[in-house]
Amino acid sequence: MSFHPVPETHTGTSFGQRAQARVAVAVARPLLLLPPARLGRLLRRVARGARPAGHDRALRARRAVTTVSAVCAGREGCLPRSVATALLCRARGEWPTWCVGVRSAPPFGAHAWVEADGRLVGEELPQGYFQVLIGVSPGAGKRGRS
């Protein structure tokens, strides 16, 4: 029997980073069953006391998540990808801004993503492309986009 490793999406992700990312993906999975507003409230609690995640660190977390999960790496994986990325950042004491929203211009499309340093993380789209409906910022304790 020969061993064929699963190809990784991103090179340079260490074994430890992949292990942490797998845990974040596993923890995120049941949270995805919550209604969006309830998920936002829960993530607001998780974000309390966290330092803001820098863009580069949030991008590394996102890449680690997409390396270990085909669902998160997929086109339709924005919600699990964004939640797992935020949780992985939180495990490191940081939090990006977690967002759920819609496209600003037609056609309508819902999306979930993270932002750091005021920029979209890992999204090849211009700032302002999405309108935020639910946002959870670092150290959030208030309602809405904090």
PDB file of N, CA and C in Angstrom, residues 69-109:
ATOM      1  N   SER A  69      -9.292  22.068   4.807  1.00  0.00           N
ATOM      2  CA  SER A  69     -10.705  21.790   4.565  1.00  0.00           C
ATOM      3  C   SER A  69     -11.096  22.114   3.132  1.00  0.00           C
ATOM      4  N   ALA A  70     -11.494  21.081   2.411  1.00  0.00           N
ATOM      5  CA  ALA A  70     -11.973  21.284   1.040  1.00  0.00           C
ATOM      6  C   ALA A  70     -13.258  22.103   1.029  1.00  0.00           C
ATOM      7  N   VAL A  71     -14.094  21.939   2.041  1.00  0.00           N
ATOM      8  CA  VAL A  71     -15.330  22.720   2.115  1.00  0.00           C
ATOM      9  C   VAL A  71     -14.998  24.198   2.265  1.00  0.00           C
ATOM     10  N   CYS A  72     -14.080  24.514   3.183  1.00  0.00           N
ATOM     11  CA  CYS A  72     -13.698  25.916   3.398  1.00  0.00           C
ATOM     12  C   CYS A  72     -12.983  26.500   2.186  1.00  0.00           C
ATOM     13  N   ALA A  73     -12.278  25.683   1.460  1.00  0.00           N
ATOM     14  CA  ALA A  73     -11.561  26.154   0.277  1.00  0.00           C
ATOM     15  C   ALA A  73     -12.486  26.339  -0.915  1.00  0.00           C
ATOM     16  N   GLY A  74     -13.656  25.713  -0.868  1.00  0.00           N
ATOM     17  CA  GLY A  74     -14.571  25.746  -2.001  1.00  0.00           C
ATOM     18  C   GLY A  74     -15.268  27.084  -2.178  1.00  0.00           C
ATOM     19  N   ARG A  75     -15.806  27.236  -3.354  1.00  0.00           N
ATOM     20  CA  ARG A  75     -16.495  28.471  -3.728  1.00  0.00           C
ATOM     21  C   ARG A  75     -17.682  28.774  -2.814  1.00  0.00           C
ATOM     22  N   GLU A  76     -18.377  27.747  -2.377  1.00  0.00           N
ATOM     23  CA  GLU A  76     -19.558  27.921  -1.532  1.00  0.00           C
ATOM     24  C   GLU A  76     -19.227  27.819  -0.043  1.00  0.00           C
ATOM     25  N   GLY A  77     -17.961  27.847   0.299  1.00  0.00           N
ATOM     26  CA  GLY A  77     -17.548  27.642   1.686  1.00  0.00           C
ATOM     27  C   GLY A  77     -17.299  28.905   2.474  1.00  0.00           C
ATOM     28  N   CYS A  78     -17.913  30.006   2.089  1.00  0.00           N
ATOM     29  CA  CYS A  78     -17.581  31.277   2.743  1.00  0.00           C
ATOM     30  C   CYS A  78     -17.944  31.302   4.228  1.00  0.00           C
ATOM     31  N   LEU A  79     -19.090  30.762   4.616  1.00  0.00           N
ATOM     32  CA  LEU A  79     -19.471  30.807   6.029  1.00  0.00           C
ATOM     33  C   LEU A  79     -18.553  29.936   6.885  1.00  0.00           C
ATOM     34  N   PRO A  80     -18.354  28.651   6.542  1.00  0.00           N
ATOM     35  CA  PRO A  80     -17.425  27.866   7.372  1.00  0.00           C
ATOM     36  C   PRO A  80     -16.000  28.434   7.341  1.00  0.00           C
ATOM     37  N   ARG A  81     -15.575  28.939   6.198  1.00  0.00           N
ATOM     38  CA  ARG A  81     -14.234  29.509   6.080  1.00  0.00           C
ATOM     39  C   ARG A  81     -14.073  30.725   6.985  1.00  0.00           C
ATOM     40  N   SER A  82     -15.060  31.617   6.977  1.00  0.00           N
ATOM     41  CA  SER A  82     -14.960  32.839   7.774  1.00  0.00           C
ATOM     42  C   SER A  82     -15.016  32.538   9.272  1.00  0.00           C
ATOM     43  N   VAL A  83     -15.901  31.639   9.678  1.00  0.00           N
ATOM     44  CA  VAL A  83     -16.014  31.298  11.106  1.00  0.00           C
ATOM     45  C   VAL A  83     -14.747  30.592  11.576  1.00  0.00           C
ATOM     46  N   ALA A  84     -14.277  29.612  10.813  1.00  0.00           N
ATOM     47  CA  ALA A  84     -13.061  28.885  11.207  1.00  0.00           C
ATOM     48  C   ALA A  84     -11.850  29.815  11.239  1.00  0.00           C
ATOM     49  N   THR A  85     -11.755  30.730  10.286  1.00  0.00           N
ATOM     50  CA  THR A  85     -10.641  31.688  10.275  1.00  0.00           C
ATOM     51  C   THR A  85     -10.680  32.564  11.525  1.00  0.00           C
ATOM     52  N   ALA A  86     -11.857  33.069  11.863  1.00  0.00           N
ATOM     53  CA  ALA A  86     -11.988  33.902  13.058  1.00  0.00           C
ATOM     54  C   ALA A  86     -11.640  33.105  14.317  1.00  0.00           C
ATOM     55  N   LEU A  87     -12.106  31.863  14.408  1.00  0.00           N
ATOM     56  CA  LEU A  87     -11.809  31.033  15.581  1.00  0.00           C
ATOM     57  C   LEU A  87     -10.324  30.714  15.675  1.00  0.00           C
ATOM     58  N   LEU A  88      -9.681  30.462  14.550  1.00  0.00           N
ATOM     59  CA  LEU A  88      -8.241  30.191  14.565  1.00  0.00           C
ATOM     60  C   LEU A  88      -7.487  31.436  15.032  1.00  0.00           C
ATOM     61  N   CYS A  89      -7.888  32.587  14.574  1.00  0.00           N
ATOM     62  CA  CYS A  89      -7.268  33.827  15.057  1.00  0.00           C
ATOM     63  C   CYS A  89      -7.491  33.974  16.569  1.00  0.00           C
ATOM     64  N   ARG A  90      -8.699  33.648  17.028  1.00  0.00           N
ATOM     65  CA  ARG A  90      -9.015  33.790  18.458  1.00  0.00           C
ATOM     66  C   ARG A  90      -8.167  32.846  19.307  1.00  0.00           C
ATOM     67  N   ALA A  91      -7.879  31.674  18.793  1.00  0.00           N
ATOM     68  CA  ALA A  91      -7.025  30.730  19.521  1.00  0.00           C
ATOM     69  C   ALA A  91      -5.638  31.323  19.745  1.00  0.00           C
ATOM     70  N   ARG A  92      -5.288  32.300  18.934  1.00  0.00           N
ATOM     71  CA  ARG A  92      -3.991  32.981  19.042  1.00  0.00           C
ATOM     72  C   ARG A  92      -4.119  34.314  19.774  1.00  0.00           C
ATOM     73  N   GLY A  93      -5.292  34.552  20.388  1.00  0.00           N
ATOM     74  CA  GLY A  93      -5.504  35.770  21.160  1.00  0.00           C
ATOM     75  C   GLY A  93      -5.926  36.967  20.338  1.00  0.00           C
ATOM     76  N   GLU A  94      -6.239  36.741  19.072  1.00  0.00           N
ATOM     77  CA  GLU A  94      -6.593  37.835  18.163  1.00  0.00           C
ATOM     78  C   GLU A  94      -7.983  37.600  17.581  1.00  0.00           C
ATOM     79  N   TRP A  95      -8.506  38.629  16.950  1.00  0.00           N
ATOM     80  CA  TRP A  95      -9.809  38.508  16.285  1.00  0.00           C
ATOM     81  C   TRP A  95      -9.838  39.449  15.088  1.00  0.00           C
ATOM     82  N   PRO A  96     -10.188  38.945  13.909  1.00  0.00           N
ATOM     83  CA  PRO A  96     -10.437  39.838  12.774  1.00  0.00           C
ATOM     84  C   PRO A  96     -11.871  40.351  12.918  1.00  0.00           C
ATOM     85  N   THR A  97     -12.312  41.173  12.020  1.00  0.00           N
ATOM     86  CA  THR A  97     -13.730  41.533  12.003  1.00  0.00           C
ATOM     87  C   THR A  97     -14.431  40.485  11.153  1.00  0.00           C
ATOM     88  N   TRP A  98     -15.353  39.757  11.768  1.00  0.00           N
ATOM     89  CA  TRP A  98     -16.121  38.715  11.068  1.00  0.00           C
ATOM     90  C   TRP A  98     -17.373  39.386  10.517  1.00  0.00           C
ATOM     91  N   CYS A  99     -17.662  39.150   9.255  1.00  0.00           N
ATOM     92  CA  CYS A  99     -18.777  39.831   8.591  1.00  0.00           C
ATOM     93  C   CYS A  99     -19.665  38.866   7.815  1.00  0.00           C
ATOM     94  N   VAL A 100     -20.944  39.182   7.815  1.00  0.00           N
ATOM     95  CA  VAL A 100     -21.919  38.541   6.934  1.00  0.00           C
ATOM     96  C   VAL A 100     -22.654  39.681   6.254  1.00  0.00           C
ATOM     97  N   GLY A 101     -22.822  39.568   4.954  1.00  0.00           N
ATOM     98  CA  GLY A 101     -23.496  40.641   4.249  1.00  0.00           C
ATOM     99  C   GLY A 101     -23.942  40.232   2.868  1.00  0.00           C
ATOM    100  N   VAL A 102     -24.187  41.234   2.067  1.00  0.00           N
ATOM    101  CA  VAL A 102     -24.671  41.023   0.703  1.00  0.00           C
ATOM    102  C   VAL A 102     -23.865  41.891  -0.255  1.00  0.00           C
ATOM    103  N   ARG A 103     -23.896  41.503  -1.512  1.00  0.00           N
ATOM    104  CA  ARG A 103     -23.261  42.294  -2.563  1.00  0.00           C
ATOM    105  C   ARG A 103     -23.916  43.674  -2.615  1.00  0.00           C
ATOM    106  N   SER A 104     -23.112  44.703  -2.786  1.00  0.00           N
ATOM    107  CA  SER A 104     -23.634  46.075  -2.819  1.00  0.00           C
ATOM    108  C   SER A 104     -24.378  46.387  -4.117  1.00  0.00           C
ATOM    109  N   ALA A 105     -24.034  45.694  -5.190  1.00  0.00           N
ATOM    110  CA  ALA A 105     -24.673  45.939  -6.480  1.00  0.00           C
ATOM    111  C   ALA A 105     -25.245  44.621  -7.009  1.00  0.00           C
ATOM    112  N   PRO A 106     -26.301  44.692  -7.828  1.00  0.00           N
ATOM    113  CA  PRO A 106     -26.869  43.462  -8.390  1.00  0.00           C
ATOM    114  C   PRO A 106     -25.834  42.667  -9.169  1.00  0.00           C
ATOM    115  N   PRO A 107     -25.988  41.373  -9.267  1.00  0.00           N
ATOM    116  CA  PRO A 107     -27.069  40.575  -8.703  1.00  0.00           C
ATOM    117  C   PRO A 107     -26.849  40.314  -7.219  1.00  0.00           C
ATOM    118  N   PHE A 108     -27.961  40.078  -6.530  1.00  0.00           N
ATOM    119  CA  PHE A 108     -27.920  39.802  -5.104  1.00  0.00           C
ATOM    120  C   PHE A 108     -27.060  38.573  -4.836  1.00  0.00           C
ATOM    121  N   GLY A 109     -26.317  38.617  -3.771  1.00  0.00           N
ATOM    122  CA  GLY A 109     -25.549  37.463  -3.333  1.00  0.00           C
ATOM    123  C   GLY A 109     -25.116  37.661  -1.901  1.00  0.00           C
TER     124      GLY A 109
END
